[in-house]
Structure formats: C-alpha cells, structure tokens
Amino acid sequence: MIEVIANFLISMLQFFYGLVKNYGLSIILLTTVIKLALTPSAISQFKQQRAMEKIKPLEAEIRKKFKDKPEKLNQEIMKLYKEQGFKPFGSCLMLLIQFPIWFGLFRALSTYEAFRGATFLWIKNLSLPDPYILPILVGVTTYFQFKLTTGRTPSNPDNPMSSSMAIMNYIFPFLLAYMTTQFPAGLGIYWVWFGLLTAVEQVVLRWRMKN
C-alpha cells in the first residue's frame, strides 16, 4: 500500500519537476494539490467545529444534570451528538487521512535517487534531515494550524475528548518538529507548506461564515 502511494507521489513529483525544474518547488506544488483534494474534508471538519460550539451549552446542562450517573451521562451526550449531527471524532479525520501520505512521501524521498543532492533554499539535500531551521518552522506552523482548526471550540475539563485535543495542540507540534530532525527535509517542507495552506483555508472559511 505504502509502496503504491510512494510510486504515485514520485510520478507526481516528476511531473511537477518537468514544469519548475526544482524538487523543492515540486514538493510545494504536490502539497498544494493534496490540500485542494482534502478541501471537502476540511470544510466538513469546520462545520463539525461550528456544530460543537452550538451544542456546548446543551452538553454542559446534561453533564450537570447527570454528573452522578456516568452511564446515563454518556448515553445522553451521545444522543445529543446524534440529534445534532455531530461526529466527535470528525476533527481527527484530516490527521488520519494524511498518515498514508506522510509514509508514502517519506518512502519516496528516501528511495528515489533524484532527491539525493537536490537543493532548495538553504537545504543542501532534500533526502536528508535539516536539524536546525526546518524543525522550528514545522513546529510553529503546526502549532498555529492546530490553534486555528481547534481554537474556536472551548475546552471542557469534564470532557476527556476535549481535554485530549487541548493537550494535542501542544504535543503534536513538538512531535512533528522532532520528527523533522530525523526525516528527509522534503517531508518537512510538506508539513510547513501544508500548515500554511491550512491557516489560509481557516481564515477564508471563517470570513465566508461571517459574510
């Protein structure tokens, strides 16, 4: 499965390289195409986020009413989610979809000989890790990406899922930053550009919602 994805990504990168003659720019173009393909999922996630904001007061009332009856509490909350069309794990969908892409791109960058020695900006070799600047950029862009995609949803200390998402907002940027020091720099470029595109996407979605 990963090999198939890697071969497809290599073909895409070769196509873009034929247009721009630079593998760093090819990764940016590939990332843009992937982001556009994931736009419907991003819109769905945004709508789920808005739905969560609306049902928050109702959920708080249920938690207060059934605080001494855990089983009944869970039943009523799941009933509320179903009635309002809210999917509690919908916010994780974008992340799960990307995992095969990450592994495929890692495989492509590690095995495709054309990347060895390919340069981009300050990066001397896209197939090797950049241990300094790129991890910082990945950490910062990932942090703001999470803040923009989950920041509008108020955290609830009584809700384990909400608390877990709040923790992930801080842990995941550090995790990706560390991974960038170990993985090919090309993958770091993907993460940085994807994070920037997500930030722009969130701003546009919020603007359209207000207007």
XYZ file of N, CA and C in Angstrom:
633
model
N 0.831 -1.209 0.000
C 0.000 0.000 0.000
C 0.870 1.266 0.000
N 1.824 1.330 0.939
C 2.711 2.490 1.026
C 3.565 2.608 -0.232
N 3.983 1.448 -0.759
C 4.800 1.447 -1.979
C 4.020 2.026 -3.153
N 2.741 1.689 -3.226
C 1.885 2.210 -4.299
C 1.757 3.726 -4.182
N 1.514 4.195 -2.953
C 1.399 5.641 -2.716
C 2.709 6.342 -3.049
N 3.830 5.736 -2.623
C 5.151 6.326 -2.886
C 5.404 6.456 -4.386
N 5.087 5.416 -5.134
C 5.294 5.450 -6.589
C 4.421 6.517 -7.255
N 3.189 6.643 -6.759
C 2.295 7.676 -7.298
C 2.845 9.074 -7.008
N 3.325 9.280 -5.773
C 3.880 10.585 -5.401
C 5.137 10.900 -6.207
N 5.960 9.882 -6.446
C 7.159 10.082 -7.270
C 6.764 10.520 -8.681
N 5.738 9.882 -9.235
C 5.269 10.253 -10.573
C 4.786 11.704 -10.599
N 4.059 12.094 -9.540
C 3.578 13.474 -9.446
C 4.742 14.453 -9.331
N 5.717 14.108 -8.505
C 6.880 14.982 -8.323
C 7.687 15.105 -9.617
N 7.803 14.013 -10.346
C 8.496 14.053 -11.641
C 7.762 14.977 -12.618
N 6.442 14.909 -12.594
C 5.640 15.770 -13.464
C 5.870 17.243 -13.130
N 5.800 17.559 -11.829
C 5.994 18.955 -11.424
C 7.433 19.414 -11.671
N 8.377 18.488 -11.512
C 9.775 18.840 -11.778
C 9.961 19.230 -13.245
N 9.227 18.564 -14.108
C 9.292 18.906 -15.523
C 8.813 20.324 -15.799
N 7.983 20.861 -14.887
C 7.459 22.215 -15.055
C 8.357 23.273 -14.426
N 8.895 22.972 -13.218
C 9.613 24.011 -12.456
C 11.105 23.740 -12.298
N 11.550 22.530 -12.644
C 12.978 22.166 -12.597
C 13.596 22.318 -11.204
N 12.792 22.081 -10.169
C 13.304 22.125 -8.798
C 12.435 21.217 -7.938
N 13.078 20.288 -7.211
C 12.289 19.325 -6.443
C 11.663 19.947 -5.199
N 12.266 21.008 -4.664
C 11.643 21.703 -3.540
C 10.332 22.335 -3.953
N 10.341 23.029 -5.085
C 9.111 23.617 -5.621
C 8.119 22.534 -6.027
N 8.633 21.402 -6.490
C 7.758 20.282 -6.859
C 6.992 19.771 -5.644
N 7.676 19.702 -4.496
C 7.017 19.269 -3.259
C 5.940 20.269 -2.859
N 6.221 21.561 -3.024
C 5.239 22.594 -2.698
C 4.010 22.476 -3.600
N 4.226 22.250 -4.892
C 3.100 22.081 -5.815
C 2.302 20.823 -5.489
N 3.005 19.733 -5.167
C 2.331 18.492 -4.790
C 1.497 18.696 -3.531
N 2.062 19.390 -2.554
C 1.345 19.667 -1.306
C 0.085 20.477 -1.575
N 0.189 21.447 -2.479
C -0.966 22.276 -2.824
C -2.078 21.438 -3.436
N -1.714 20.518 -4.327
C -2.703 19.634 -4.951
C -3.367 18.746 -3.897
N -2.559 18.193 -2.983
C -3.100 17.345 -1.916
C -4.055 18.142 -1.038
N -3.663 19.376 -0.710
C -4.507 20.217 0.135
C -5.832 20.522 -0.545
N -5.795 20.811 -1.838
C -7.029 21.071 -2.580
C -7.925 19.837 -2.601
N -7.308 18.657 -2.732
C -8.078 17.411 -2.742
C -8.743 17.156 -1.394
N -8.115 17.648 -0.323
C -8.643 17.441 1.024
C -9.587 18.557 1.471
N -9.824 19.537 0.606
C -10.679 20.668 0.974
C -12.080 20.248 1.427
N -12.754 19.302 0.742
C -14.073 18.878 1.231
C -14.036 18.356 2.666
N -12.995 17.596 3.010
C -12.858 17.097 4.384
C -12.626 18.245 5.353
N -11.857 19.245 4.924
C -11.586 20.403 5.778
C -12.861 21.201 6.034
N -13.686 21.353 5.013
C -14.956 22.068 5.175
C -15.871 21.314 6.125
N -15.909 19.982 5.974
C -16.710 19.149 6.871
C -16.230 19.285 8.311
N -14.911 19.298 8.503
C -14.345 19.458 9.833
C -14.720 20.817 10.413
N -14.687 21.853 9.589
C -15.041 23.199 10.039
C -16.501 23.245 10.488
N -17.380 22.585 9.731
C -18.797 22.548 10.094
C -19.007 21.796 11.403
N -18.240 20.715 11.606
C -18.323 19.967 12.858
C -17.880 20.837 14.032
N -16.882 21.641 13.788
C -16.382 22.548 14.815
C -17.450 23.561 15.199
N -18.126 24.101 14.204
C -19.211 25.049 14.460
C -20.362 24.377 15.205
N -20.646 23.125 14.828
C -21.712 22.383 15.498
C -21.375 22.167 16.966
N -20.095 21.899 17.250
C -19.658 21.696 18.626
C -19.872 22.952 19.459
N -19.637 24.103 18.866
C -19.847 25.363 19.574
C -21.316 25.536 19.954
N -22.210 25.134 19.045
C -23.640 25.317 19.278
C -24.183 24.387 20.361
N -23.657 23.152 20.416
C -24.206 22.192 21.379
C -23.512 22.259 22.732
N -22.473 23.092 22.836
C -21.715 23.171 24.084
C -22.601 23.492 25.288
N -23.494 24.499 25.212
C -24.361 24.789 26.366
C -25.273 23.621 26.723
N -25.791 22.934 25.701
C -26.666 21.787 25.947
C -25.897 20.653 26.615
N -24.662 20.443 26.172
C -23.833 19.402 26.774
C -23.525 19.728 28.231
N -23.282 21.008 28.510
C -22.984 21.429 29.884
C -24.168 21.149 30.807
N -25.377 21.381 30.306
C -26.583 21.111 31.098
C -26.712 19.618 31.397
N -26.444 18.793 30.398
C -26.532 17.339 30.579
C -25.504 16.861 31.598
N -24.294 17.385 31.505
C -23.236 16.982 32.445
C -23.590 17.383 33.875
N -24.224 18.523 34.010
C -24.633 18.979 35.342
C -25.777 18.121 35.888
N -26.705 17.774 35.016
C -27.886 17.016 35.422
C -27.553 15.578 35.797
N -26.627 14.956 35.053
C -26.319 13.539 35.269
C -24.894 13.321 35.776
N -24.356 14.279 36.510
C -22.969 14.183 36.965
C -22.721 12.995 37.894
N -23.771 12.520 38.563
C -23.618 11.381 39.477
C -24.027 10.057 38.833
N -24.362 10.109 37.549
C -24.770 8.901 36.825
C -23.958 8.796 35.530
N -22.730 8.308 35.620
C -21.821 8.282 34.461
C -22.389 7.576 33.231
N -23.029 6.433 33.458
C -23.550 5.667 32.322
C -24.658 6.434 31.613
N -25.572 6.993 32.392
C -26.663 7.784 31.831
C -26.122 9.041 31.154
N -25.093 9.621 31.760
C -24.458 10.816 31.199
C -23.930 10.548 29.793
N -23.196 9.456 29.634
C -22.644 9.103 28.326
C -23.737 8.847 27.294
N -24.811 8.182 27.742
C -25.920 7.892 26.834
C -26.578 9.174 26.331
N -26.795 10.117 27.251
C -27.457 11.370 26.890
C -26.581 12.238 25.986
N -25.282 12.226 26.246
C -24.371 13.022 25.416
C -24.305 12.453 24.003
N -24.208 11.121 23.892
C -24.186 10.502 22.570
C -25.508 10.734 21.836
N -26.598 10.754 22.584
C -27.906 11.038 21.996
C -27.941 12.466 21.458
N -27.384 13.397 22.241
C -27.318 14.796 21.813
C -26.486 14.938 20.543
N -25.333 14.277 20.523
C -24.474 14.334 19.344
C -25.204 13.823 18.106
N -25.932 12.729 18.275
C -26.650 12.129 17.152
C -27.754 13.055 16.655
N -28.494 13.663 17.584
C -29.583 14.567 17.215
C -29.075 15.790 16.465
N -27.902 16.272 16.872
C -27.344 17.481 16.266
C -26.441 17.188 15.067
N -26.264 15.894 14.757
C -25.420 15.522 13.626
C -23.949 15.773 13.851
N -23.541 15.733 15.126
C -22.138 15.996 15.460
C -21.378 14.684 15.595
N -20.223 14.611 14.926
C -19.369 13.425 14.996
C -18.140 13.771 15.833
N -18.051 13.247 17.058
C -16.982 13.653 17.982
C -15.574 13.411 17.487
N -15.391 12.449 16.600
C -14.042 12.168 16.113
C -13.809 12.733 14.706
N -14.719 13.588 14.255
C -14.573 14.182 12.936
C -13.341 15.054 12.811
N -12.931 15.684 13.924
C -11.768 16.571 13.898
C -10.468 15.808 13.667
N -10.497 14.485 13.896
C -9.290 13.670 13.696
C -9.165 13.165 12.261
N -10.217 13.365 11.467
C -10.246 12.783 10.126
C -9.106 13.283 9.250
N -8.884 14.599 9.256
C -7.829 15.168 8.411
C -6.472 14.592 8.760
N -6.238 14.397 10.057
C -4.956 13.858 10.510
C -4.790 12.413 10.058
N -5.842 11.619 10.192
C -5.778 10.207 9.821
C -5.582 10.037 8.315
N -6.232 10.897 7.534
C -6.100 10.813 6.080
C -4.662 11.057 5.648
N -3.979 11.933 6.390
C -2.628 12.324 5.987
C -1.560 11.275 6.289
N -1.815 10.390 7.246
C -0.791 9.413 7.625
C -0.261 8.609 6.439
N -1.121 8.028 5.586
C -0.591 7.289 4.425
C 0.226 8.182 3.492
N -0.181 9.453 3.371
C 0.565 10.385 2.520
C 1.947 10.630 3.100
N 2.020 10.819 4.422
C 3.314 11.037 5.080
C 4.255 9.864 4.837
N 3.743 8.656 5.090
C 4.580 7.463 4.928
C 4.998 7.275 3.470
N 4.051 7.556 2.556
C 4.369 7.432 1.144
C 5.422 8.435 0.707
N 5.306 9.676 1.186
C 6.280 10.702 0.827
C 7.639 10.403 1.452
N 7.623 9.901 2.695
C 8.876 9.504 3.341
C 9.573 8.418 2.527
N 8.793 7.449 2.084
C 9.341 6.361 1.272
C 9.898 6.896 -0.046
N 9.152 7.796 -0.671
C 9.583 8.354 -1.952
C 10.885 9.138 -1.805
N 10.958 9.974 -0.775
C 12.147 10.802 -0.565
C 13.364 9.968 -0.183
N 13.120 8.842 0.471
C 14.224 8.000 0.940
C 14.789 7.104 -0.154
N 13.967 6.768 -1.145
C 14.386 5.771 -2.141
C 14.647 6.340 -3.533
N 14.002 7.451 -3.863
C 14.139 7.997 -5.217
C 15.468 8.744 -5.331
N 16.335 8.255 -6.188
C 17.705 8.767 -6.272
C 17.784 10.237 -6.677
N 16.817 10.724 -7.411
C 16.861 12.109 -7.888
C 16.836 13.116 -6.743
N 16.304 12.699 -5.578
C 16.240 13.619 -4.439
C 17.594 13.768 -3.742
N 18.458 12.800 -3.944
C 19.759 12.834 -3.279
C 20.619 13.941 -3.884
N 20.906 14.925 -3.077
C 21.668 16.068 -3.561
C 20.811 17.194 -4.102
N 19.483 16.980 -4.182
C 18.579 18.041 -4.633
C 18.519 19.133 -3.572
N 18.607 20.392 -3.982
C 18.650 21.510 -3.039
C 17.382 22.357 -3.132
N 17.141 23.122 -2.062
C 16.022 24.070 -2.054
C 16.280 25.109 -0.969
N 16.378 26.380 -1.380
C 16.694 27.472 -0.452
C 17.986 27.138 0.296
N 17.926 27.066 1.643
C 19.130 26.774 2.434
C 19.412 25.273 2.557
N 18.471 24.448 2.117
C 18.580 22.999 2.289
C 19.498 22.416 1.211
N 20.522 21.708 1.647
C 21.529 21.177 0.728
C 21.156 19.825 0.132
N 20.276 19.085 0.826
C 19.906 17.750 0.351
C 18.505 17.417 0.857
N 17.540 17.359 -0.036
C 16.147 17.114 0.352
C 15.917 15.716 0.900
N 16.837 14.800 0.634
C 16.663 13.419 1.100
C 17.230 13.211 2.502
N 17.894 14.248 3.044
C 18.480 14.170 4.385
C 17.780 15.150 5.325
N 17.833 14.907 6.645
C 17.184 15.821 7.594
C 17.876 17.185 7.642
N 17.080 18.222 7.907
C 17.615 19.541 8.227
C 17.379 19.738 9.725
N 18.411 19.633 10.559
C 18.210 19.588 12.011
C 18.007 20.939 12.682
N 18.027 22.037 11.937
C 18.016 23.342 12.593
C 16.792 24.198 12.248
N 16.776 24.785 11.067
C 15.727 25.753 10.734
C 14.377 25.087 10.481
N 14.365 24.033 9.681
C 13.107 23.395 9.282
C 12.290 22.871 10.464
N 12.896 22.222 11.475
C 12.100 21.774 12.624
C 11.380 22.920 13.333
N 12.026 24.083 13.426
C 11.390 25.240 14.060
C 10.187 25.693 13.240
N 10.365 25.770 11.922
C 9.263 26.172 11.049
C 8.101 25.189 11.126
N 8.421 23.898 11.163
C 7.380 22.871 11.270
C 6.624 23.011 12.586
N 7.348 23.175 13.690
C 6.711 23.315 14.994
C 5.798 24.522 15.062
N 6.265 25.661 14.565
C 5.484 26.901 14.625
C 4.238 26.818 13.742
N 4.400 26.376 12.492
C 3.250 26.306 11.586
C 2.230 25.266 12.049
N 2.708 24.151 12.600
C 1.784 23.122 13.096
C 1.008 23.631 14.305
N 1.679 24.367 15.182
C 1.010 24.927 16.365
C -0.126 25.859 15.947
N 0.162 26.786 15.043
C -0.869 27.731 14.615
C -1.947 27.045 13.782
N -1.571 25.988 13.069
C -2.567 25.208 12.336
C -3.576 24.600 13.302
N -3.078 24.015 14.395
C -3.964 23.419 15.396
C -4.784 24.487 16.111
N -4.171 25.634 16.402
C -4.888 26.708 17.087
C -6.045 27.214 16.236
N -5.816 27.333 14.943
C -6.857 27.836 14.056
C -7.971 26.818 13.832
N -7.608 25.531 13.785
C -8.610 24.497 13.500
C -9.373 24.048 14.740
N -8.801 24.233 15.927
C -9.483 23.780 17.150
C -9.680 24.892 18.166
N -9.089 26.053 17.917
C -9.110 27.120 18.916
C -10.472 27.698 19.197
N -11.390 27.620 18.244
C -12.730 28.182 18.440
C -13.593 27.311 19.334
N -13.219 26.048 19.490
C -14.008 25.145 20.319
C -13.553 25.229 21.762
N -14.399 25.695 22.687
C -13.993 25.844 24.074
C -13.622 24.509 24.688
N -12.582 24.497 25.489
C -12.180 23.266 26.161
C -13.082 23.010 27.347
N -13.322 21.754 27.637
C -14.177 21.368 28.753
C -13.419 20.357 29.587
N -13.020 20.721 30.820
C -12.242 19.806 31.650
C -12.984 18.527 32.003
N -14.329 18.552 31.883
C -15.119 17.361 32.197
C -15.255 16.425 31.001
N -14.817 16.882 29.857
C -14.922 16.089 28.636
C -13.543 15.556 28.265
N -13.313 14.230 28.401
C -11.993 13.655 28.107
C -11.522 13.945 26.692
N -12.439 13.904 25.713
C -12.057 14.162 24.331
C -11.566 15.596 24.158
N -12.283 16.544 24.784
C -11.897 17.948 24.697
C -10.543 18.181 25.338
N -10.327 17.552 26.489
C -9.045 17.696 27.182
C -7.913 17.094 26.364
N -8.176 15.955 25.726
C -7.150 15.302 24.908
C -6.760 16.177 23.722
N -7.753 16.813 23.083
C -7.472 17.690 21.950
C -6.655 18.894 22.387
N -6.955 19.428 23.588
C -6.201 20.572 24.097
C -4.739 20.196 24.322
N -4.512 18.985 24.833
C -3.139 18.511 25.051
C -2.424 18.313 23.720
N -3.136 17.757 22.733
C -2.544 17.518 21.419
C -2.108 18.815 20.747
N -2.810 19.914 21.048
C -2.445 21.206 20.468
C -1.007 21.581 20.781
N -0.503 21.086 21.909
C 0.857 21.424 22.322
C 1.841 20.286 22.034
N 1.386 19.056 22.178
C 2.287 17.918 21.995
C 2.617 17.687 20.525
N 1.601 17.754 19.659
C 1.810 17.391 18.256
C 2.818 18.293 17.541
N 2.791 19.621 17.749
C 3.823 20.456 17.106
C 5.239 20.059 17.510
N 5.444 19.745 18.804
C 6.764 19.308 19.254
C 7.135 17.960 18.639
N 6.136 17.072 18.525
C 6.379 15.754 17.946
C 6.803 15.872 16.482
N 6.071 16.679 15.715
C 6.424 16.846 14.306
C 7.769 17.548 14.145
N 8.038 18.508 15.024
C 9.332 19.205 14.963
C 10.480 18.224 15.188
N 10.297 17.326 16.165
C 11.332 16.318 16.423
C 11.471 15.366 15.238
N 10.347 14.935 14.685
C 10.381 14.021 13.540
C 11.107 14.660 12.357
N 10.979 15.982 12.233
C 11.646 16.688 11.140
C 13.162 16.580 11.245
N 13.671 16.481 12.482
C 15.125 16.343 12.660
C 15.616 14.954 12.267
N 14.690 14.011 12.098
C 15.057 12.633 11.788
C 14.696 12.224 10.360
N 13.737 12.912 9.754
C 13.209 12.525 8.451
C 13.778 13.417 7.347
N 13.641 13.001 6.078
C 14.118 13.825 4.959
C 13.535 15.236 4.996
N 14.350 16.218 4.622
C 13.916 17.617 4.661
C 12.703 17.862 3.768
N 12.576 17.078 2.703
C 11.429 17.233 1.816
C 10.111 17.037 2.535
N 10.085 16.131 3.509
C 8.868 15.901 4.282
C 8.570 17.107 5.165
N 9.617 17.730 5.692
C 9.438 18.944 6.486
C 8.853 20.076 5.655
N 9.296 20.192 4.403
C 8.738 21.208 3.503
C 7.247 20.966 3.304
N 6.891 19.692 3.149
C 5.470 19.338 3.008
C 4.692 19.807 4.227
N 5.186 19.512 5.434
C 4.478 19.885 6.660
C 4.335 21.391 6.797
N 5.403 22.128 6.508
C 5.360 23.589 6.627
C 4.343 24.180 5.654
N 4.415 23.780 4.394
C 3.525 24.347 3.392
C 2.078 23.931 3.633
N 1.869 22.691 4.057
C 0.514 22.229 4.364
C -0.067 23.039 5.520
N 0.757 23.310 6.537
C 0.303 24.106 7.674
C -0.068 25.521 7.271
N 0.728 26.131 6.400
C 0.435 27.486 5.933
C -0.856 27.518 5.115
N -1.038 26.530 4.257
C -2.265 26.459 3.455
C -3.489 26.251 4.340
N -3.334 25.447 5.387
C -4.438 25.213 6.317
C -4.812 26.494 7.045
N -3.810 27.277 7.438
C -4.063 28.551 8.117
C -4.857 29.492 7.210
N -4.439 29.588 5.952
C -5.152 30.435 4.989
C -6.577 29.924 4.791
N -6.713 28.619 4.687
C -8.020 27.993 4.489
C -8.966 28.327 5.636
N -8.477 28.249 6.872
C -9.304 28.541 8.035
C -9.744 30.000 8.057
N -8.839 30.898 7.703
C -9.184 32.326 7.652
C -10.287 32.564 6.622
N -10.162 31.935 5.455
C -11.162 32.092 4.397
C -12.509 31.516 4.828
N -12.501 30.338 5.446
C -13.746 29.710 5.893
C -14.447 30.556 6.941
N -13.696 31.129 7.859
C -14.296 31.983 8.887
C -14.857 33.262 8.273
N -14.132 33.804 7.306
C -14.606 35.017 6.636
C -15.908 34.745 5.890
N -15.969 33.609 5.194
C -17.178 33.257 4.452
C -18.344 32.996 5.398
N -18.054 32.419 6.563
C -19.101 32.144 7.537
C -19.696 33.447 8.082
N -18.836 34.432 8.287
C -19.309 35.722 8.811
C -20.094 36.502 7.771
N -19.764 36.284 6.506
C -20.413 37.044 5.434
C -21.473 36.211 4.704
